[in-house]
Short mmCIF file of C-alpha atoms in Angstrom, two decimals:
data_model
loop_
_atom_site.label_atom_id
_atom_site.label_comp_id
_atom_site.label_asym_id
_atom_site.label_seq_id
_atom_site.Cartn_x
_atom_site.Cartn_y
_atom_site.Cartn_z
CA MET T 1213 71.00 98.22 99.75
CA ASP T 1214 73.47 100.94 100.91
CA GLU T 1215 76.42 100.76 103.23
CA ARG T 1216 74.55 103.01 105.40
CA THR T 1217 72.09 100.69 106.55
CA PHE T 1218 74.25 98.40 108.59
CA GLU T 1219 74.81 99.34 111.81
CA PRO T 1220 76.79 99.34 114.10
CA ALA T 1221 79.84 100.29 112.07
CA THR T 1222 82.80 98.28 112.45
CA VAL T 1223 85.22 101.23 113.29
CA ALA T 1224 83.29 104.68 114.81
CA TRP T 1225 84.36 107.72 116.79
CA GLY T 1226 83.12 107.82 119.63
CA GLY T 1227 83.91 111.36 121.24
CA ASP T 1228 86.54 109.93 123.42
CA ALA T 1229 87.33 106.39 122.08
CA VAL T 1230 87.88 104.31 119.31
CA GLU T 1231 84.12 102.10 118.88
CA ILE T 1232 84.59 98.57 116.78
CA ILE T 1233 82.96 95.87 116.53
CA ASP T 1234 84.57 93.01 118.65
CA GLN T 1235 84.78 90.50 115.73
CA THR T 1236 86.02 87.65 117.92
CA ARG T 1237 82.83 87.58 119.99
CA LEU T 1238 80.76 86.73 116.34
CA PRO T 1239 78.75 85.11 114.85
CA GLU T 1240 77.83 84.08 118.65
CA ARG T 1241 77.42 87.60 119.65
CA LEU T 1242 77.09 91.07 118.07
CA GLU T 1243 79.36 93.62 120.92
CA VAL T 1244 80.86 96.83 120.54
CA LEU T 1245 83.87 97.84 122.11
CA ARG T 1246 85.43 101.15 123.28
CA LEU T 1247 89.64 101.24 123.32
CA ALA T 1248 90.22 104.36 125.44
CA SER T 1249 93.93 103.80 124.97
CA VAL T 1250 96.55 102.80 122.85
CA ASP T 1251 97.59 99.72 124.13
CA ALA T 1252 93.87 98.83 123.72
CA VAL T 1253 93.87 99.71 120.40
CA VAL T 1254 96.60 97.94 119.71
CA ASP T 1255 95.68 95.08 121.25
CA ALA T 1256 92.69 94.88 119.23
CA ILE T 1257 94.61 94.79 116.01
CA ARG T 1258 96.91 92.18 117.38
CA ARG T 1259 94.20 89.62 118.33
CA LEU T 1260 91.90 90.62 115.27
CA ALA T 1261 89.34 92.09 117.53
CA VAL T 1262 89.38 94.27 114.70
CA ARG T 1263 90.84 93.16 111.26
CA GLY T 1264 90.88 93.82 107.39
CA ALA T 1265 93.26 96.24 106.25
CA PRO T 1266 91.48 99.58 105.49
CA ALA T 1267 89.15 98.81 108.93
CA ILE T 1268 92.66 98.33 110.72
CA GLY T 1269 93.38 101.46 109.00
CA GLY T 1270 90.46 103.25 110.22
CA CYS T 1271 91.05 102.00 114.00
CA GLY T 1272 94.66 103.31 113.56
CA ALA T 1273 94.15 106.68 112.60
CA LEU T 1274 91.58 107.07 115.06
CA GLY T 1275 94.01 105.64 117.94
CA MET T 1276 96.63 108.54 117.40
CA VAL T 1277 93.92 110.58 118.45
CA VAL T 1278 92.93 108.71 121.26
CA GLY T 1279 96.98 108.82 121.93
CA LEU T 1280 97.30 112.44 122.09
CA ASP T 1281 94.08 112.22 124.18
CA GLU T 1282 96.06 109.84 126.49
CA GLU T 1283 99.55 112.07 126.79
CA ARG T 1284 98.46 115.57 126.90
CA PRO T 1285 101.27 117.38 125.30
CA ALA T 1286 102.12 120.62 126.60
CA SER T 1287 103.44 121.92 123.23
CA ALA T 1288 103.11 121.92 119.64
CA GLY T 1289 106.91 120.32 119.81
CA ASP T 1290 105.59 117.98 122.00
CA ALA T 1291 102.65 116.89 120.13
CA ARG T 1292 104.93 116.43 117.41
CA ALA T 1293 107.11 113.65 119.69
CA VAL T 1294 104.09 112.22 120.48
CA LEU T 1295 102.69 111.76 116.79
CA ARG T 1296 105.64 110.25 115.67
CA ARG T 1297 105.88 107.81 118.57
CA LEU T 1298 102.40 106.67 118.36
CA ALA T 1299 102.67 106.56 114.48
CA ALA T 1300 105.22 103.72 115.03
CA THR T 1301 103.91 102.01 118.02
CA ILE T 1302 100.02 101.32 116.61
CA GLY T 1303 101.84 100.83 112.98
CA ALA T 1304 103.77 97.82 113.79
CA ALA T 1305 100.67 96.09 115.56
CA ARG T 1306 100.33 94.33 112.74
CA PRO T 1307 103.51 94.22 109.82
CA THR T 1308 101.32 92.95 106.48
CA ALA T 1309 98.88 94.96 105.73
CA VAL T 1310 100.27 98.58 104.60
CA ASN T 1311 96.63 100.48 105.23
CA LEU T 1312 97.84 100.48 108.82
CA THR T 1313 101.00 102.59 108.47
CA TRP T 1314 99.79 104.54 105.62
CA ALA T 1315 96.73 105.01 107.93
CA VAL T 1316 98.59 106.66 111.04
CA GLU T 1317 101.54 108.47 108.73
CA ARG T 1318 98.99 110.03 107.21
CA VAL T 1319 97.62 111.49 109.94
CA ARG T 1320 101.06 111.98 111.81
CA GLU T 1321 101.61 114.26 108.76
CA ALA T 1322 98.99 116.25 108.74
CA ALA T 1323 98.53 117.12 112.33
CA GLU T 1324 102.84 117.79 112.06
CA ARG T 1325 101.74 120.33 108.87
CA GLU T 1326 99.36 121.88 111.06
CA ALA T 1327 102.32 122.56 113.80
CA ALA T 1328 104.56 123.58 111.73
CA THR T 1329 102.45 126.35 109.33
CA ARG T 1330 101.30 128.50 112.44
CA GLN T 1331 101.38 128.87 116.33
CA VAL T 1332 98.85 126.30 117.18
CA THR T 1333 97.84 124.83 120.51
CA PRO T 1334 97.90 120.78 120.75
CA ALA T 1335 93.94 120.78 121.19
CA ALA T 1336 94.39 122.39 117.90
CA ILE T 1337 96.91 119.53 116.64
CA ARG T 1338 94.84 117.34 118.03
CA GLN T 1339 91.44 118.53 116.02
CA ARG T 1340 93.44 118.06 112.93
CA ALA T 1341 94.42 114.85 113.84
CA LEU T 1342 90.76 113.70 114.21
CA ASP T 1343 89.78 115.38 110.99
CA GLU T 1344 92.21 113.83 108.93
CA ALA T 1345 91.38 110.12 110.71
CA LEU T 1346 87.52 110.88 109.99
CA ARG T 1347 88.73 111.86 106.39
CA ILE T 1348 90.30 108.62 105.73
CA ILE T 1349 87.00 106.82 107.02
CA ASP T 1350 84.75 108.72 104.38
CA GLU T 1351 86.63 108.23 101.62
CA ASP T 1352 86.89 104.54 102.11
CA ARG T 1353 83.48 104.29 102.70
CA GLU T 1354 83.54 106.06 99.08
CA ALA T 1355 85.97 104.12 97.68
CA CYS T 1356 84.10 100.76 98.61
CA ARG T 1357 80.81 102.05 96.82
CA ARG T 1358 83.21 102.73 93.71
CA ILE T 1359 84.68 99.39 94.06
CA GLY T 1360 81.15 97.81 93.58
CA GLU T 1361 80.36 99.85 90.86
CA HIS T 1362 83.48 98.75 89.20
CA GLY T 1363 83.19 95.28 89.75
CA ARG T 1364 79.63 94.86 89.07
CA ALA T 1365 79.94 96.15 85.58
CA GLU T 1366 83.10 94.30 85.25
CA LEU T 1367 81.24 90.84 86.24
CA ALA T 1368 77.82 91.73 84.87
CA ALA T 1369 77.93 88.16 83.74
CA ALA T 1370 78.83 86.39 86.47
CA THR T 1371 75.92 85.11 89.02
CA THR T 1372 78.13 82.75 91.10
CA ILE T 1373 81.37 83.74 92.82
CA LEU T 1374 83.77 82.21 94.95
CA THR T 1375 85.18 84.45 98.08
CA HIS T 1376 88.00 83.98 100.32
CA CYS T 1377 88.51 85.39 104.45
CA ASN T 1378 86.11 88.49 104.85
CA THR T 1379 86.20 91.79 102.71
CA GLY T 1380 82.81 93.00 103.57
CA ARG T 1381 81.76 95.54 106.52
CA LEU T 1382 83.64 93.77 109.01
CA ALA T 1383 87.24 94.69 106.70
CA THR T 1384 86.58 97.87 106.01
CA LEU T 1385 84.93 101.12 106.61
CA GLY T 1386 82.26 100.83 103.82
CA TRP T 1387 80.62 97.80 102.54
CA GLY T 1388 83.55 96.01 101.46
CA THR T 1389 85.97 95.36 98.84
CA ALA T 1390 85.79 91.93 97.49
CA LEU T 1391 81.65 91.87 99.05
CA GLY T 1392 81.46 94.92 98.00
CA VAL T 1393 81.02 93.49 94.30
CA VAL T 1394 78.62 91.24 95.72
CA TYR T 1395 76.72 94.15 97.36
CA ALA T 1396 76.25 96.57 94.52
CA LYS T 1397 75.41 93.63 92.36
CA ALA T 1398 72.61 92.71 95.07
CA ALA T 1399 71.33 96.59 95.47
CA ALA T 1400 70.93 96.31 91.46
CA GLY T 1401 68.64 93.56 91.64
CA GLU T 1402 71.24 91.38 89.94
CA PRO T 1403 71.47 87.75 91.14
CA VAL T 1404 74.03 86.65 92.98
CA ARG T 1405 75.00 83.82 94.85
CA VAL T 1406 78.58 83.23 97.17
CA TYR T 1407 80.26 80.41 98.01
CA ALA T 1408 82.53 81.39 101.22
CA CYS T 1409 85.36 79.20 102.05
CA GLU T 1410 85.44 78.82 105.69
CA ALA T 1411 89.36 80.41 106.44
CA ARG T 1412 90.96 78.39 108.46
CA PRO T 1413 92.77 78.72 111.21
CA LEU T 1414 90.55 81.25 112.71
CA LEU T 1415 87.59 80.30 109.99
CA GLN T 1416 86.56 84.50 108.84
CA GLY T 1417 85.06 82.65 106.00
CA ALA T 1418 82.83 81.04 108.77
CA ARG T 1419 82.20 83.28 111.48
CA LEU T 1420 82.28 86.41 109.82
CA THR T 1421 81.59 86.29 106.10
CA ALA T 1422 78.68 83.58 106.22
CA TRP T 1423 77.43 85.94 109.06
CA GLU T 1424 76.86 89.18 107.68
CA LEU T 1425 75.99 88.27 104.03
CA VAL T 1426 73.13 86.05 105.81
CA GLN T 1427 72.25 89.46 107.80
CA ALA T 1428 72.06 91.22 104.35
CA GLY T 1429 69.91 88.47 102.70
CA ILE T 1430 72.03 86.97 100.46
CA ASP T 1431 72.69 83.96 99.17
CA VAL T 1432 75.64 82.18 100.99
CA THR T 1433 77.28 79.00 101.18
CA LEU T 1434 79.88 78.38 103.22
CA ILE T 1435 82.67 75.57 102.16
CA ALA T 1436 85.98 73.84 103.83
CA ASP T 1437 88.93 75.46 102.43
CA SER T 1438 90.01 72.27 100.82
CA ALA T 1439 86.64 71.86 98.98
CA ALA T 1440 87.07 74.80 96.42
CA ALA T 1441 89.19 73.34 93.78
CA ALA T 1442 86.74 70.64 93.27
CA LEU T 1443 84.19 73.18 93.45
CA LEU T 1444 86.43 75.37 90.45
CA HIS T 1445 86.98 72.16 88.80
CA GLY T 1446 83.09 71.32 88.62
CA GLY T 1447 82.19 74.50 86.48
CA ARG T 1448 80.26 75.84 89.43
CA ILE T 1449 81.97 79.13 89.98
CA ASP T 1450 81.80 82.37 87.60
CA ALA T 1451 84.63 84.26 89.01
CA VAL T 1452 86.73 84.38 92.10
CA VAL T 1453 86.60 87.64 93.87
CA VAL T 1454 89.01 88.09 96.88
CA GLY T 1455 90.54 90.76 98.96
CA ALA T 1456 94.32 92.10 99.98
CA ASP T 1457 96.16 93.51 102.12
CA ARG T 1458 99.40 94.76 99.98
CA ILE T 1459 99.83 94.72 96.60
CA ALA T 1460 103.46 95.19 95.41
CA ALA T 1461 104.20 97.22 92.59
CA ASN T 1462 104.56 94.43 90.17
CA GLY T 1463 101.07 93.54 91.49
CA ASP T 1464 102.03 90.83 94.33
CA THR T 1465 99.60 90.43 96.17
CA ALA T 1466 99.73 89.41 99.49
CA ASN T 1467 95.90 88.35 101.23
CA LYS T 1468 95.04 85.79 103.22
CA ILE T 1469 96.65 82.61 103.88
CA GLY T 1470 95.02 80.11 101.12
CA THR T 1471 94.39 82.88 98.61
CA PHE T 1472 97.33 81.57 96.10
CA SER T 1473 95.81 77.92 96.58
CA LEU T 1474 92.47 79.86 94.81
CA ALA T 1475 94.12 81.11 92.27
CA LEU T 1476 96.03 78.31 91.17
CA ALA T 1477 93.22 76.33 91.04
CA ALA T 1478 91.33 79.21 89.31
CA ARG T 1479 93.77 79.19 86.72
CA HIS T 1480 93.69 75.28 86.23
CA ALA T 1481 90.02 75.42 85.94
CA GLY T 1482 89.98 78.53 83.44
CA VAL T 1483 87.75 80.69 85.92
CA PRO T 1484 88.92 84.59 86.54
CA PHE T 1485 90.42 85.49 89.28
CA TYR T 1486 90.18 89.28 90.57
CA SER T 1487 91.45 91.16 93.51
CA ALA T 1488 89.73 94.02 94.57
CA ALA T 1489 90.81 96.51 96.95
CA PRO T 1490 91.44 100.49 97.25
CA THR T 1491 94.66 102.36 95.96
CA SER T 1492 95.88 102.71 100.16
CA THR T 1493 96.63 99.04 99.29
CA PHE T 1494 99.29 99.39 96.72
CA ASP T 1495 102.86 99.37 98.11
CA LEU T 1496 104.63 100.97 95.30
CA ALA T 1497 107.88 100.73 97.25
CA THR T 1498 107.58 97.31 97.15
CA PRO T 1499 108.94 95.81 94.18
CA SER T 1500 107.25 92.28 94.10
CA GLY T 1501 105.99 89.74 96.71
CA GLU T 1502 109.18 88.55 97.57
CA ALA T 1503 109.66 91.93 99.67
CA ILE T 1504 106.55 91.87 101.79
CA GLU T 1505 106.95 91.10 105.58
CA ILE T 1506 104.50 88.06 105.88
CA GLU T 1507 103.19 87.89 109.69
CA LEU T 1508 103.71 84.29 111.35
CA ARG T 1509 100.43 84.00 114.16
CA SER T 1510 100.43 81.96 117.40
CA ALA T 1511 100.88 77.90 116.92
CA ASP T 1512 97.84 77.67 119.17
CA GLU T 1513 95.66 79.41 116.55
CA VAL T 1514 96.41 75.73 114.78
CA ARG T 1515 97.30 73.39 117.76
CA THR T 1516 94.06 74.18 119.81
CA PHE T 1517 89.84 75.31 118.50
CA ARG T 1518 88.27 77.10 120.21
CA GLY T 1519 90.20 76.76 123.05
CA ARG T 1520 90.53 73.21 123.40
CA PRO T 1521 93.81 70.88 121.89
CA SER T 1522 92.79 69.67 118.16
CA ALA T 1523 96.41 68.57 117.98
CA PRO T 1524 99.15 67.24 119.95
CA GLU T 1525 100.63 69.18 122.85
CA GLY T 1526 104.29 70.30 121.36
CA VAL T 1527 103.43 69.85 117.71
CA ASN T 1528 105.48 72.06 115.45
CA VAL T 1529 103.68 74.35 113.94
CA TRP T 1530 104.02 76.96 111.02
CA ASN T 1531 101.20 79.44 110.76
CA PRO T 1532 101.43 82.18 108.49
CA ALA T 1533 98.90 84.65 108.44
CA PHE T 1534 99.26 85.59 104.65
CA ASP T 1535 100.41 84.30 101.42
CA VAL T 1536 101.56 85.97 98.12
CA THR T 1537 99.70 85.50 94.69
CA PRO T 1538 102.12 86.24 92.18
CA HIS T 1539 100.44 88.68 89.22
CA GLU T 1540 100.61 86.35 86.48
CA LEU T 1541 97.52 84.78 88.24
CA ILE T 1542 95.82 87.60 88.53
CA ALA T 1543 93.25 88.94 85.84
CA GLY T 1544 93.01 92.49 87.06
CA TRP T 1545 92.57 94.48 90.47
CA ILE T 1546 89.12 96.27 90.98
CA THR T 1547 89.94 99.58 92.86
CA GLU T 1548 88.06 102.55 93.19
CA LEU T 1549 89.87 103.97 89.88
CA GLY T 1550 88.38 100.99 87.55
CA VAL T 1551 90.02 98.10 87.23
CA ILE T 1552 93.30 97.81 86.58
CA ARG T 1553 94.75 95.50 84.08
CA PRO T 1554 97.92 93.96 82.43
CA PRO T 1555 100.35 94.86 81.63
CA PHE T 1556 101.28 94.98 84.75
CA ARG T 1557 103.84 96.97 84.89
CA GLU T 1558 101.29 99.75 84.33
CA ILE T 1559 100.26 98.94 87.99
CA ALA T 1560 101.66 101.98 89.61
CA ARG T 1561 101.23 103.93 86.86
CA ALA T 1562 97.52 103.08 86.87
CA ALA T 1563 97.15 103.16 91.11
CA THR T 1564 98.58 106.57 91.45
CA ALA T 1565 97.61 108.56 88.49
CA GLY T 1566 93.88 107.32 88.11
CA THR T 1567 94.39 105.80 84.74
CA ALA T 1568 92.83 102.69 85.48
CA SER T 1569 91.03 100.97 82.75
CA ARG T 1570 87.09 99.96 82.38
CA GLY T 1571 86.26 96.86 80.61
#
């Protein structure tokens, strides 16, 4: 099994537009959207047509090129101003996942360096932006492969894995982070079975994780979020592996709402709990989870189900998209560099210097 066998790509460059799988249509229909404007890119990210930290990073990076095509700057100076404005606009589409701002800033900086080093045309600056965006996509594909291999080695004895939300080909630019571990085990011919939480309120586990694992021919069982603790307590799970949207310098990890509950249940059951993510998800400027901004989403995501009321009209709703799992509950972070472990004060050094330990 190879990530290149998955078609169409979750995020791709279509020559003059960003092409994405519209994840709001799954599992009923597989549909590819063309995003030919910055407004369309921002809208797709906000309404979760494209989602998952690495995937929205790639979409945002390509969106910078779309913005340059839209605005058609007349000079290198104009192009620099446009790049800064685009980075601010696209980067603000979703606040919690660090990969989005990381990716758009990386494209901006690369294109601005091109503009500053010599006399160049706006077309050359645009080409530099596109090259950097495509490089981000290639790097994430390779990072996913390495995460999968490191996770396979770490979890060699684990055959039954519990996961949350969606961390596979639909959330990344390769074959996934947490699900990348699953795909790597399957590709190596190792037995692997997945229990997937449905991930209320938008059911990314049910609509997306279950869909892509079924498509890949991998044994998957869907469970309600509230069933996870009983499953763990019953001794039926070898390891919990989830993704991450932002990892603070001390290891506190923001991920889909419900992850913290899984970590607590796993600790009580004596089951190891891992986070799988590329090092681009580490936010070393954020000291701890308390400083991570948590996105609050529309009350209607909870008050309605597929457009129909499922709660009394006007009832108060608290709908955070993410929660933060304290680093003490995490056995290790599976990255493209290897598995980062305690002592947690070494996380920043390992993530930036490539000194993660293998085990």
